[in-house]
Amino acid sequence: MNITYSEAAKCFKLDMADASYVIGIVDEEKFVGHAYFGKKLGEEDVAYLLRTGEAPFTPEQNARDRLSFLDCFPMEYPTGGIGDFRESAIEVRDNGGHRALQLNLKDYRIYEGKKALPGLPATWGSEKDTRTLELTLEDKVLQVEVILSYSVFEGIDAVARHTKVINKGNAPVMLEKVMSASIDMDDREYDKLILHGSWARERHIDRTPLNYGVQSTASVRGESGHQQQPFMALLEKHATEDVGEVYGINLLYSGNCMTLVDKGQFDNVRLMSGINPARFGWKLNPGEEFQSPEAVLVYSSEGIGGMSRTFHDLYRTHLIRGEYRDKKRPILINNWEATYFDFDTDKLLAIAREASALGIEMLVMDDGWFGNRYDDNRALGDWDVNEEKIKGGLKYLVDEVNKLGMKFGIWFEPEMISPESELYRKHPDWAIQIPGRMAGLARNQLVLDMSRAEIQDYVYEKMAAVLRSANIEYVKWDMNRPLSDIGSLALSPECQGELFHRYVLGLYRLQERLITDFPHLLLENCSGGGARFDAGMLYYSPQIWCSDDTDAIERLMIQEGTALIYPLSAMGAHVSDCPNHAVGRVTPFETRGHVALAGTFGYELDVTKIPKEDREMIPEQVKMYHKYNDLVRMGDYYRIASYRENHMYDCYMVVKKDKSEALVTFVQVMGRPNSHSRRILLKGLAPEKTYRIEGEERTYLGSTLMQAGILVENIWGDFKSKLIHVIEA
Ligand code: DGJ
């Protein structure tokens, strides 16, 4: 890892483990161009890739032809209004109502380490393992400065980028778009890959050819959303899971986001990511700064799988924080699907007693313990324990659970307010709303205006009081509706466009405060299932609930898409009861356990009521979790076969970093008559090492397992699964 500047070539070069990123500065005005991002280069100068010698590209040679330069030069951070007609990374409206910005290099700085982003999630690193380049660009007319920041990390092929805008002039400017990162490349017949979905169907993989024009994936829901992830990958046409060049971009942000790709007239491809400019506006007064969220760009020459493993490594070592980052999480049992709102102390203790006897380590009390929350029509905001349900009080319940040797966790939905609540009766003005318009309900609730410090503080104090009242070691932070009717009673008319982002900043401030004041708390984010499964939330919580769909077969696709970017250690996954509450499917308890093993692992069922033969399997599953979780949490993940593609079976494996051990999960989704065993080629092992498959006598070379493969016997029946444990002999 290194960052250098060559005065001769007028290029900045960022070197990663196996990749390089080159930025070139051209002509007297100092336009900042993108020269290269790809496999690691030698010391040679590649400034020729900027094509400045090709007429009529050079502005100082032909000032009249400046537009043809601007309209095809590979910009590092493109602006609008002066002749680059492709998508711009930044849009500014000045005091006179004009929209033009020209950014040229003013200064730069290279340093060891990486600065934190105030109020925002970001990757972090030490002076030993991180280097940063800051380019200061300026528009001389408006006196607006833009600082582009680039960080690289030891051993990881990723660049973390963000953008800061500073108004150094005397008049306010309106920011209408500020992308975190943008990159211009030559098309190589790329495909684009995105993750789309819906409630209970989150993060399904979608790969299509990249067409001419603008294509984007975005959210305007105030959260990253179930529907479209803040992510896109560009893949060489022939790239597969294991070979070919792949570029991934992921935004570390939990609000409105947009990833956009624009394939233009000269087969140039512009890829960018940032806060969605739709419904965004930010008034920047003289002397003020605007900080964008961070976006991470990953390069892989080892196909899609290589990209995933790079994201996993980066997020596990440079994003997730706290003591649980590297720790096995307690196996939890959550009462949501077990009881919904119909529970009390006795029911919870009955579940806890049975669960602790089976080896489960934590009871999580979900929605319904506060105010008069007997159903989802009421009480959000009234964070006082309902002692009709929680008889004897919360401390009694927690103490009783602790006496069983179990930890205790609790659910909150801090950002919400029910119109039918004490809080709303006192503070109707605290809800997000447009004066004169009745704000729309979703799940019978409104959203608190988290941009306001007094509301954040109120919510925080209520939560903290509950957490201090008993030995609570885990919080599930839920959020069950998108933001609509966007209006804050605290913002002036010209600043209403700031609400979406200010809301997210308020959310981050609150979560930061929570994990600072309760450093031993295990926080799990959640949003009506997986509507806020994003890298922004991972900065605050080491795990996120993946989906309300706990069906083992649906989960194969949801977890496959999630693991495309996010580490398995972050994927909230539970074994639930059947027929499954989301799809009505019946799958074997064993398969449900094997699939949940790929995530944080836990249960979401009434353990006192499930069939005896299922209950009797739990101690074995608990052992399985303890045996394999270190490997799953910290290993390298390889996709072998996808049910989404073959409609028959799914297979993936995790390999220990030192390649001494691996775990293969095989799920035969649909049984097939008259079939022999299936040959599976393993991945990621050391070719020269000798391995054994647990339960078998013979040994295999790693090369044999990867080239010749293993035979997985045909399993009779649908939805059956098998774990194959490979150990160095
Ligand atoms: C949505 C979550 O995803 C569920 O797990 C559960 O906590 C409910 N909300 C409770 O309202």
XYZ file of C-alpha atoms and ligand atoms in Angstrom:
740
model
C 0.000 0.000 0.000
C 1.386 3.372 -0.959
C 0.409 6.747 -2.385
C 2.864 8.736 -4.483
C 2.912 11.813 -6.660
C 5.111 12.030 -9.746
C 5.831 15.605 -10.800
C 7.205 14.384 -14.135
C 4.045 12.452 -15.017
C 1.769 14.799 -13.058
C 0.086 11.729 -11.645
C -0.981 10.494 -8.243
C -0.699 6.752 -7.869
C -2.465 4.759 -5.190
C -1.072 1.256 -4.866
C -3.018 -1.448 -3.101
C -2.239 -5.149 -2.549
C -2.906 -6.094 -6.147
C -4.458 -2.985 -7.666
C -3.499 0.546 -8.653
C -5.525 3.738 -9.036
C -4.028 6.610 -11.022
C -5.172 10.242 -11.133
C -3.623 12.647 -13.634
C -3.501 16.444 -13.675
C -3.745 18.100 -17.088
C -3.011 21.464 -18.687
C -2.285 24.776 -17.062
C -5.702 24.959 -15.502
C -5.087 21.637 -13.719
C -8.114 19.539 -14.524
C -8.132 16.357 -12.480
C -8.551 13.252 -14.613
C -9.054 9.576 -13.934
C -6.335 7.591 -15.679
C -6.542 4.056 -14.344
C -8.088 1.658 -11.845
C -7.234 -2.008 -12.204
C -4.584 -4.636 -11.670
C -1.431 -3.338 -10.027
C 0.874 -1.386 -12.336
C 4.647 -1.049 -12.258
C 6.355 2.290 -11.940
C 5.637 3.293 -15.543
C 3.772 6.495 -16.296
C 0.236 5.927 -17.665
C -0.768 9.576 -18.083
C -1.160 8.849 -21.821
C -4.463 7.160 -20.909
C -5.927 10.635 -20.389
C -5.650 11.110 -24.191
C -4.760 14.765 -23.905
C -2.749 14.536 -27.109
C -5.806 13.661 -29.165
C -7.229 16.798 -30.773
C -9.378 18.575 -29.882
C -8.942 17.565 -26.299
C -6.512 20.158 -25.030
C -8.225 23.325 -23.877
C -5.213 25.573 -23.817
C -4.432 24.642 -27.426
C -7.865 25.554 -28.645
C -9.881 27.516 -26.168
C -12.897 27.709 -28.481
C -13.116 23.937 -28.446
C -13.215 23.645 -24.723
C -16.563 21.821 -24.744
C -15.290 18.883 -26.719
C -12.557 18.500 -24.110
C -14.933 18.740 -21.201
C -17.436 16.388 -22.788
C -15.080 13.458 -23.058
C -12.186 13.960 -20.670
C -12.207 11.241 -17.987
C -12.942 13.439 -14.997
C -12.131 12.423 -11.469
C -15.002 14.516 -10.115
C -17.157 15.873 -12.939
C -19.078 19.121 -12.633
C -22.035 20.413 -14.591
C -22.941 23.587 -16.387
C -19.733 24.325 -18.284
C -19.676 21.714 -21.020
C -19.447 18.200 -19.652
C -22.876 16.940 -20.677
C -22.595 13.582 -18.956
C -23.904 13.050 -15.430
C -22.176 15.394 -13.028
C -20.955 14.447 -9.575
C -21.820 17.824 -8.107
C -24.496 20.429 -8.831
C -24.372 23.862 -7.258
C -26.842 26.740 -7.607
C -25.215 30.062 -6.849
C -26.780 33.160 -5.365
C -27.733 34.394 -8.818
C -29.563 31.138 -9.580
C -26.873 29.856 -11.998
C -25.665 26.298 -12.114
C -22.024 26.100 -13.140
C -18.902 24.883 -11.442
C -15.388 24.298 -12.699
C -13.065 22.388 -10.437
C -9.306 22.497 -10.820
C -6.584 21.281 -8.532
C -5.373 23.794 -5.993
C -3.417 21.661 -3.584
C -2.891 18.141 -2.318
C -1.816 16.280 0.788
C -0.686 12.705 1.328
C -0.560 11.324 4.853
C -0.402 8.144 6.896
C -3.651 7.015 8.496
C -7.191 8.166 7.871
C -9.353 10.800 9.518
C -12.796 10.010 10.924
C -15.789 11.630 9.234
C -17.568 13.806 11.776
C -21.054 12.433 12.402
C -20.859 9.854 9.627
C -19.844 6.217 9.407
C -16.543 5.574 7.665
C -13.805 3.035 7.300
C -10.962 3.584 9.735
C -7.321 2.615 9.975
C -4.054 3.322 11.712
C -0.992 5.162 10.485
C 0.561 1.751 9.901
C -2.101 0.214 7.711
C -3.783 3.156 5.932
C -2.694 6.025 3.668
C -4.772 8.976 2.529
C -4.609 11.408 -0.360
C -6.551 14.648 -0.235
C -6.980 16.689 -3.391
C -8.236 20.221 -2.904
C -10.065 21.467 -5.985
C -11.491 24.945 -6.370
C -13.885 26.961 -8.437
C -12.270 30.372 -8.666
C -15.470 32.197 -9.542
C -17.642 30.972 -6.679
C -14.738 30.364 -4.325
C -16.077 26.943 -3.591
C -13.539 24.321 -2.586
C -14.045 20.603 -2.973
C -11.790 18.197 -1.120
C -11.646 14.722 -2.605
C -10.326 12.179 -0.156
C -8.925 8.743 -1.072
C -7.726 6.114 1.401
C -6.074 2.762 0.781
C -5.546 -0.105 3.216
C -2.744 -2.608 3.706
C -3.465 -5.867 1.892
C -6.875 -4.826 0.506
C -7.803 -3.847 -3.067
C -10.167 -1.049 -2.132
C -10.232 2.742 -2.222
C -12.447 4.601 0.253
C -13.545 7.984 -1.085
C -15.523 10.927 0.169
C -16.029 14.552 -0.735
C -16.161 17.730 1.287
C -17.514 21.010 -0.094
C -16.448 24.281 1.537
C -17.953 27.645 0.760
C -15.073 30.112 0.880
C -17.001 32.854 -0.864
C -19.160 35.644 0.493
C -22.548 34.415 -0.678
C -24.495 31.248 0.134
C -24.635 28.462 -2.445
C -27.249 25.730 -2.719
C -25.865 22.237 -3.101
C -28.234 20.196 -5.233
C -26.074 17.126 -5.692
C -22.854 16.001 -4.013
C -21.732 12.520 -4.964
C -19.275 10.777 -2.683
C -17.258 9.321 -5.554
C -17.228 9.200 -9.316
C -14.993 7.325 -11.719
C -14.682 7.466 -15.518
C -13.593 4.334 -17.328
C -13.434 3.002 -20.862
C -16.173 0.449 -21.516
C -15.017 -3.132 -21.739
C -18.443 -4.551 -22.647
C -19.417 -4.429 -19.041
C -22.342 -6.103 -17.398
C -23.821 -4.395 -14.401
C -24.868 -6.183 -11.271
C -27.226 -4.788 -8.665
C -29.130 -6.081 -5.651
C -32.877 -5.502 -5.799
C -35.715 -6.722 -3.628
C -38.752 -6.087 -1.524
C -39.908 -6.843 2.004
C -39.111 -10.526 2.682
C -37.225 -10.746 -0.627
C -34.251 -8.516 0.021
C -31.025 -8.300 -1.972
C -31.590 -10.601 -4.917
C -28.811 -10.560 -7.484
C -29.593 -9.066 -10.899
C -26.976 -9.049 -13.681
C -27.705 -7.404 -17.025
C -25.642 -5.953 -19.886
C -24.672 -2.317 -19.477
C -26.578 -0.261 -22.042
C -25.982 3.208 -23.436
C -27.355 6.067 -21.382
C -28.003 6.432 -17.700
C -28.877 3.454 -15.508
C -29.236 3.766 -11.801
C -30.281 2.093 -8.611
C -31.554 4.323 -5.846
C -33.696 4.994 -2.795
C -35.876 7.970 -1.886
C -37.404 6.236 1.131
C -35.220 7.892 3.734
C -33.474 4.558 4.331
C -31.335 2.408 2.072
C -34.441 0.257 1.684
C -35.573 -3.261 0.853
C -35.729 -2.389 -2.810
C -32.301 -1.329 -4.087
C -28.953 -1.541 -2.345
C -26.453 1.365 -2.391
C -24.271 -0.856 -4.537
C -23.388 -1.651 -8.100
C -20.750 -3.785 -9.748
C -19.423 -3.533 -13.271
C -18.156 -6.830 -14.608
C -16.280 -7.739 -17.722
C -18.725 -9.568 -19.955
C -17.058 -12.920 -19.330
C -16.392 -12.432 -15.649
C -17.689 -15.265 -13.503
C -17.661 -16.061 -9.843
C -13.943 -16.872 -10.051
C -12.366 -15.103 -13.017
C -12.468 -11.751 -14.753
C -12.306 -8.138 -13.704
C -15.006 -6.762 -11.440
C -15.476 -3.277 -9.971
C -17.803 -2.827 -7.015
C -18.981 0.419 -5.485
C -20.806 0.587 -2.150
C -21.991 3.621 -0.224
C -21.597 3.697 3.559
C -24.900 5.396 4.141
C -28.355 4.553 5.464
C -30.582 7.148 3.815
C -31.536 8.199 0.293
C -28.815 6.935 -2.004
C -28.067 6.598 -5.673
C -25.586 4.563 -7.662
C -25.533 5.613 -11.265
C -23.735 4.488 -14.374
C -23.721 6.493 -17.576
C -22.389 4.891 -20.787
C -21.695 7.613 -23.249
C -21.094 8.415 -26.897
C -17.398 7.495 -26.846
C -18.024 4.217 -24.990
C -16.883 5.877 -21.835
C -18.462 4.716 -18.606
C -19.054 7.002 -15.651
C -19.887 5.306 -12.365
C -20.853 7.299 -9.290
C -22.357 6.874 -5.870
C -23.691 9.195 -3.220
C -26.714 10.724 -1.551
C -29.651 10.658 -3.953
C -29.940 14.171 -5.434
C -33.703 13.704 -5.768
C -35.372 15.702 -3.000
C -31.984 16.862 -1.740
C -30.860 20.428 -1.251
C -28.376 21.921 1.181
C -27.797 25.584 1.821
C -24.107 26.225 2.335
C -23.493 29.594 3.909
C -20.121 31.367 3.660
C -17.573 29.530 5.776
C -19.643 26.335 6.035
C -18.703 22.822 4.945
C -20.742 19.899 3.663
C -19.363 16.419 4.188
C -20.542 13.585 1.936
C -20.802 10.002 3.169
C -18.045 7.607 2.173
C -18.121 5.285 -0.831
C -15.870 2.275 -1.223
C -14.570 1.125 -4.591
C -13.311 -2.440 -4.831
C -11.326 -3.976 -7.661
C -11.141 -7.710 -8.231
C -9.258 -9.645 -10.882
C -10.690 -12.836 -9.399
C -14.291 -12.430 -10.446
C -17.315 -11.674 -8.314
C -16.090 -13.888 -5.493
C -12.863 -11.895 -5.248
C -14.885 -8.699 -4.945
C -17.022 -10.164 -2.158
C -14.016 -11.355 -0.173
C -12.407 -7.917 -0.454
C -15.553 -6.183 0.830
C -15.762 -8.727 3.661
C -12.137 -8.203 4.695
C -12.413 -4.432 4.518
C -15.633 -4.290 6.519
C -14.497 -6.815 9.114
C -11.176 -5.104 9.734
C -11.759 -1.427 8.904
C -15.465 -0.672 9.399
C -17.144 -2.743 12.114
C -16.220 -1.658 15.639
C -16.738 -2.764 19.208
C -15.987 -5.797 21.277
C -18.343 -8.080 19.324
C -16.570 -7.449 16.035
C -14.265 -10.426 16.573
C -16.358 -12.297 19.097
C -18.758 -15.163 18.786
C -22.246 -13.754 19.358
C -24.528 -15.392 21.926
C -27.083 -17.767 20.384
C -30.317 -15.915 20.903
C -33.967 -16.829 20.954
C -36.304 -14.041 19.888
C -39.992 -14.176 20.792
C -41.372 -12.283 17.762
C -42.505 -15.208 15.601
C -43.129 -17.191 18.797
C -45.720 -14.897 20.371
C -46.027 -11.680 18.347
C -47.692 -9.194 20.777
C -49.260 -11.838 22.956
C -46.715 -12.398 25.727
C -46.087 -11.732 29.385
C -43.423 -12.527 31.956
C -44.659 -16.094 32.417
C -44.601 -16.899 28.713
C -41.160 -15.397 28.252
C -39.770 -17.250 31.253
C -41.259 -20.522 30.025
C -39.470 -19.999 26.699
C -36.262 -19.009 28.471
C -36.315 -22.060 30.781
C -36.701 -24.479 27.917
C -34.209 -22.580 25.760
C -31.496 -22.457 28.405
C -31.825 -26.197 29.002
C -31.159 -26.693 25.290
C -28.045 -24.496 25.283
C -29.474 -21.222 23.926
C -27.645 -18.260 25.440
C -29.816 -15.154 25.239
C -33.522 -14.278 25.333
C -34.583 -11.305 23.216
C -37.899 -9.660 24.070
C -39.233 -8.181 20.843
C -41.965 -5.624 20.086
C -44.810 -5.253 22.605
C -43.282 -4.765 26.080
C -44.023 -1.032 26.533
C -46.951 1.385 26.897
C -50.217 -0.171 25.816
C -48.616 -1.899 22.859
C -51.037 -4.824 22.527
C -50.929 -4.584 18.737
C -49.208 -2.484 16.110
C -51.759 0.329 16.191
C -50.300 2.167 19.155
C -47.723 3.190 21.735
C -44.522 3.751 19.745
C -42.710 6.482 21.636
C -44.046 5.401 25.046
C -40.923 3.594 26.173
C -42.166 2.692 29.652
C -42.463 -0.937 30.642
C -46.002 -2.323 30.526
C -46.210 -4.016 33.896
C -49.492 -5.726 33.050
C -47.491 -7.806 30.622
C -44.101 -7.676 32.246
C -45.441 -8.606 35.654
C -42.972 -7.907 38.431
C -41.186 -5.394 36.228
C -38.338 -5.572 33.773
C -35.601 -6.059 36.348
C -37.377 -9.092 37.758
C -37.699 -10.622 34.281
C -34.078 -9.934 33.377
C -32.813 -11.253 36.710
C -34.820 -14.444 36.286
C -33.437 -14.902 32.787
C -29.912 -14.238 34.062
C -30.434 -16.829 36.801
C -30.979 -19.372 34.049
C -27.507 -18.514 32.799
C -28.888 -16.536 29.843
C -28.306 -12.986 28.717
C -31.232 -10.669 28.041
C -31.901 -8.476 25.014
C -34.640 -5.999 24.164
C -36.327 -4.465 21.087
C -36.816 -0.740 20.418
C -38.129 1.225 17.469
C -36.680 4.577 18.551
C -37.391 6.646 15.439
C -41.155 6.168 15.481
C -44.259 7.689 17.034
C -47.781 6.236 16.989
C -50.566 8.814 16.649
C -52.193 6.688 19.351
C -49.565 7.332 22.041
C -48.896 9.498 25.058
C -45.922 10.974 23.249
C -48.019 12.086 20.277
C -50.666 13.590 22.535
C -47.922 15.723 24.113
C -45.831 16.420 21.018
C -47.801 16.109 17.771
C -45.276 18.530 16.264
C -42.462 16.002 16.720
C -43.611 13.901 13.779
C -42.268 14.508 10.293
C -45.095 16.300 8.477
C -45.997 19.024 6.022
C -48.134 21.745 7.601
C -51.716 21.594 6.333
C -51.347 18.075 4.973
C -52.252 14.919 6.846
C -49.099 12.796 6.991
C -49.561 9.272 5.658
C -49.384 6.352 8.065
C -47.506 3.163 7.397
C -47.940 0.297 9.835
C -50.127 2.809 11.700
C -47.174 4.974 12.635
C -45.437 8.265 11.896
C -41.737 9.061 11.954
C -40.099 11.273 14.564
C -38.152 14.213 13.246
C -34.741 12.851 14.147
C -33.052 15.928 12.703
C -33.988 17.766 15.911
C -31.564 17.476 18.812
C -34.276 17.751 21.478
C -36.125 14.782 19.976
C -32.940 12.735 19.716
C -32.204 13.557 23.350
C -35.689 12.607 24.506
C -35.525 9.244 22.744
C -32.029 8.635 24.040
C -32.920 9.343 27.650
C -35.933 7.023 27.465
C -33.854 4.210 25.995
C -30.954 4.747 28.373
C -33.303 4.665 31.384
C -34.633 1.267 30.285
C -31.139 -0.045 29.629
C -29.903 1.156 33.005
C -32.845 -0.378 34.833
C -31.685 -3.974 34.340
C -28.841 -6.087 32.999
C -29.683 -5.705 29.306
C -26.883 -6.856 27.018
C -28.379 -6.597 23.541
C -30.612 -4.148 21.681
C -32.490 -4.799 18.448
C -33.005 -1.362 16.852
C -35.929 -1.634 14.454
C -37.427 0.816 11.929
C -40.635 -0.221 10.254
C -41.611 2.361 7.702
C -40.075 4.598 5.085
C -40.120 8.398 5.360
C -42.850 10.325 3.561
C -44.525 13.749 3.853
C -41.106 15.269 4.252
C -41.313 18.382 6.367
C -39.598 19.530 9.528
C -41.153 22.204 11.665
C -37.636 23.186 12.685
C -36.283 23.947 9.205
C -36.787 27.105 7.172
C -38.508 26.744 3.774
C -35.227 26.960 1.838
C -33.676 24.237 4.027
C -36.463 21.621 3.862
C -34.361 19.695 1.321
C -31.880 19.026 4.115
C -34.295 16.961 6.188
C -33.579 13.526 4.723
C -29.851 13.870 5.362
C -30.235 15.610 8.709
C -32.496 12.712 9.761
C -29.740 10.216 8.976
C -27.180 12.346 10.820
C -29.542 12.360 13.833
C -29.873 8.583 13.652
C -26.096 8.172 13.539
C -25.624 10.591 16.430
C -28.057 8.588 18.524
C -26.485 5.229 17.767
C -23.000 6.594 18.411
C -24.137 7.886 21.768
C -25.712 4.560 22.625
C -22.647 2.456 21.862
C -20.363 4.981 23.567
C -22.387 5.033 26.779
C -23.058 1.275 26.693
C -19.807 -0.079 25.254
C -20.612 -3.703 26.093
C -23.989 -3.676 24.399
C -24.474 -5.895 21.362
C -26.471 -3.768 18.928
C -28.370 -5.365 16.033
C -29.916 -3.040 13.482
C -33.098 -4.037 11.708
C -35.643 -2.351 9.493
C -38.830 -4.288 8.858
C -36.480 -7.138 8.087
C -33.559 -5.947 5.983
C -34.466 -2.437 4.769
C -31.407 -0.911 6.384
C -28.832 -3.591 5.732
C -26.082 -1.234 4.664
C -22.460 -0.474 5.397
C -23.447 2.719 7.241
C -25.268 0.727 9.913
C -22.365 -1.724 10.174
C -20.259 1.070 11.646
C -22.609 1.107 14.638
C -23.761 -2.502 14.905
C -21.729 -5.592 14.059
C -24.860 -7.403 12.883
C -28.071 -6.520 11.051
C -31.300 -8.485 10.727
C -31.252 -9.781 7.176
C -34.932 -10.303 6.431
C -38.284 -11.081 8.008
C -38.299 -14.065 5.705
C -36.737 -16.872 7.721
C -37.662 -19.648 5.285
C -34.476 -21.623 4.628
C -34.955 -21.701 0.860
C -35.836 -18.017 0.454
C -32.900 -17.268 2.706
C -30.511 -18.950 0.249
C -31.143 -16.140 -2.215
C -31.339 -13.376 0.375
C -28.113 -14.449 2.072
C -26.349 -15.003 -1.259
C -27.110 -11.410 -2.268
C -26.263 -10.035 1.159
C -22.925 -11.856 1.242
C -22.090 -10.374 -2.130
C -20.949 -7.324 -0.160
C -21.392 -7.873 3.572
C -19.516 -10.355 5.768
C -21.317 -13.433 7.082
C -20.526 -12.227 10.609
C -23.034 -9.400 10.037
C -25.989 -11.395 8.684
C -28.758 -11.862 11.262
C -30.099 -15.381 10.627
C -32.513 -17.459 12.733
C -34.110 -20.874 12.721
C -37.888 -20.411 12.801
C -40.919 -22.661 12.991
C -42.834 -24.253 10.104
C -44.981 -23.750 8.120
C -42.818 -20.686 7.627
C -44.665 -17.490 8.510
C -43.632 -15.681 5.313
C -44.166 -18.385 2.673
C -45.957 -21.270 4.373
C -43.214 -23.688 3.313
C -42.224 -26.672 5.411
C -38.517 -27.465 5.466
C -36.556 -29.850 7.690
C -35.344 -28.380 10.982
C -31.850 -29.548 10.077
C -31.828 -27.506 6.851
C -33.078 -24.427 8.691
C -30.135 -24.827 11.077
C -27.580 -25.300 8.302
C -28.774 -22.190 6.465
C -28.872 -20.026 9.614
C -25.324 -21.180 10.394
C -24.124 -18.908 7.560
C -25.112 -15.895 9.674
C -25.218 -14.893 13.324
C -27.396 -17.914 14.252
C -30.324 -17.927 16.644
C -33.918 -19.050 17.042
C -37.213 -17.320 16.441
C -39.881 -19.764 17.613
C -41.748 -20.925 20.690
C -39.400 -23.607 21.865
C -42.082 -24.917 24.243
C -44.409 -25.628 21.340
C -42.352 -26.851 18.403
C -42.388 -30.588 17.586
C -40.403 -32.692 20.056
C -38.092 -34.069 17.349
C -37.167 -30.495 16.312
C -36.571 -29.447 19.901
C -34.326 -32.442 20.415
C -32.136 -31.294 17.557
C -31.356 -27.948 19.192
C -28.505 -29.137 21.462
C -26.796 -30.618 18.386
C -27.283 -27.351 16.489
C -25.854 -25.417 19.411
C -22.770 -27.640 19.259
C -22.596 -27.156 15.505
C -22.650 -23.376 15.945
C -19.856 -23.449 18.528
C -17.800 -25.769 16.363
C -18.045 -23.717 13.184
C -18.797 -20.111 14.053
C -15.166 -18.931 14.269
C -14.615 -20.311 10.787
C -17.841 -18.821 9.392
C -17.305 -15.434 11.020
C -13.685 -14.939 10.061
C -13.082 -17.133 7.013
C -13.089 -16.530 3.265
C -16.437 -17.105 1.587
C -16.776 -18.842 -1.793
C -19.967 -19.367 -3.771
C -19.949 -22.708 -5.569
C -23.450 -23.046 -7.006
C -26.516 -20.864 -6.814
C -30.076 -22.166 -6.560
C -31.119 -18.844 -8.117
C -29.336 -19.912 -11.298
C -29.708 -23.698 -11.425
C -33.112 -24.103 -9.707
C -31.936 -27.346 -8.099
C -29.310 -26.869 -5.453
C -27.158 -24.353 -3.635
C -23.613 -24.695 -2.399
C -21.132 -22.369 -0.716
C -18.113 -22.763 1.484
C -16.035 -20.864 3.987
C -12.274 -21.430 4.200
C -10.142 -20.546 7.203
C -7.614 -17.807 6.414
C -4.675 -20.209 6.943
C -6.425 -22.769 4.671
C -6.310 -25.488 7.316
C -10.066 -25.977 7.484
C -13.207 -25.388 5.434
C -16.933 -25.893 5.764
C -19.074 -26.648 2.725
C -22.854 -26.192 2.915
C -24.840 -28.068 0.303
C -28.596 -27.592 0.035
C -30.503 -29.802 -2.333
C -33.507 -27.630 -2.878
C -35.449 -29.823 -5.256
C -35.060 -33.565 -5.154
C -34.342 -35.152 -8.505
C -35.404 -38.651 -9.489
C -32.969 -41.110 -11.008
C -29.828 -39.113 -10.201
C -26.326 -40.023 -9.272
C -24.229 -38.074 -6.842
C -23.298 -34.528 -7.782
C -19.699 -33.510 -8.378
C -18.754 -30.342 -6.525
C -15.439 -28.562 -7.087
C -14.204 -26.958 -3.908
C -12.477 -23.579 -3.860
C -9.972 -21.565 -1.893
C -7.962 -24.486 -0.458
C -4.176 -24.774 -0.616
C -3.454 -27.039 -3.622
C -0.412 -28.619 -1.970
C -2.010 -29.302 1.402
C -3.508 -32.676 2.292
C -7.061 -32.675 3.597
C -9.500 -35.106 5.102
C -13.268 -34.900 5.054
C -14.632 -35.392 8.551
C -16.159 -38.861 8.837
C -14.033 -40.329 6.022
C -10.782 -42.271 6.245
C -9.021 -41.233 3.051
C -7.134 -38.021 2.391
C -7.102 -35.705 -0.649
C -4.731 -33.093 -1.966
C -6.210 -29.590 -2.036
C -5.643 -29.601 -5.788
C -7.707 -32.797 -6.100
C -10.575 -31.323 -4.118
C -10.531 -28.174 -6.248
C -9.895 -29.701 -9.688
C -11.503 -33.139 -9.465
C -13.927 -32.291 -6.681
C -15.965 -34.386 -4.300
C -19.110 -36.389 -4.838
C -22.163 -35.345 -2.865
C -24.663 -38.171 -2.748
C -28.161 -37.572 -4.044
C -30.370 -36.855 -1.035
C -33.926 -38.203 -1.158
C -36.461 -35.418 -0.774
C -36.753 -31.661 -1.183
C -35.081 -28.985 0.948
C -32.430 -31.333 2.310
C -28.968 -30.188 3.286
C -25.573 -31.413 4.283
C -22.465 -29.923 5.869
C -19.075 -31.150 4.693
C -16.190 -30.381 7.025
C -12.789 -30.358 5.358
C -9.767 -30.460 7.679
C -6.059 -30.423 7.017
C -4.806 -33.966 7.561
C -39.913 -5.994 12.065
C -38.762 -6.873 12.414
O -38.052 -7.222 11.273
C -39.287 -8.103 13.143
O -38.237 -8.979 13.398
C -39.982 -7.667 14.404
O -39.059 -7.102 15.283
C -41.089 -6.697 14.079
N -40.627 -5.606 13.248
C -41.698 -6.147 15.331
O -42.605 -5.160 15.101
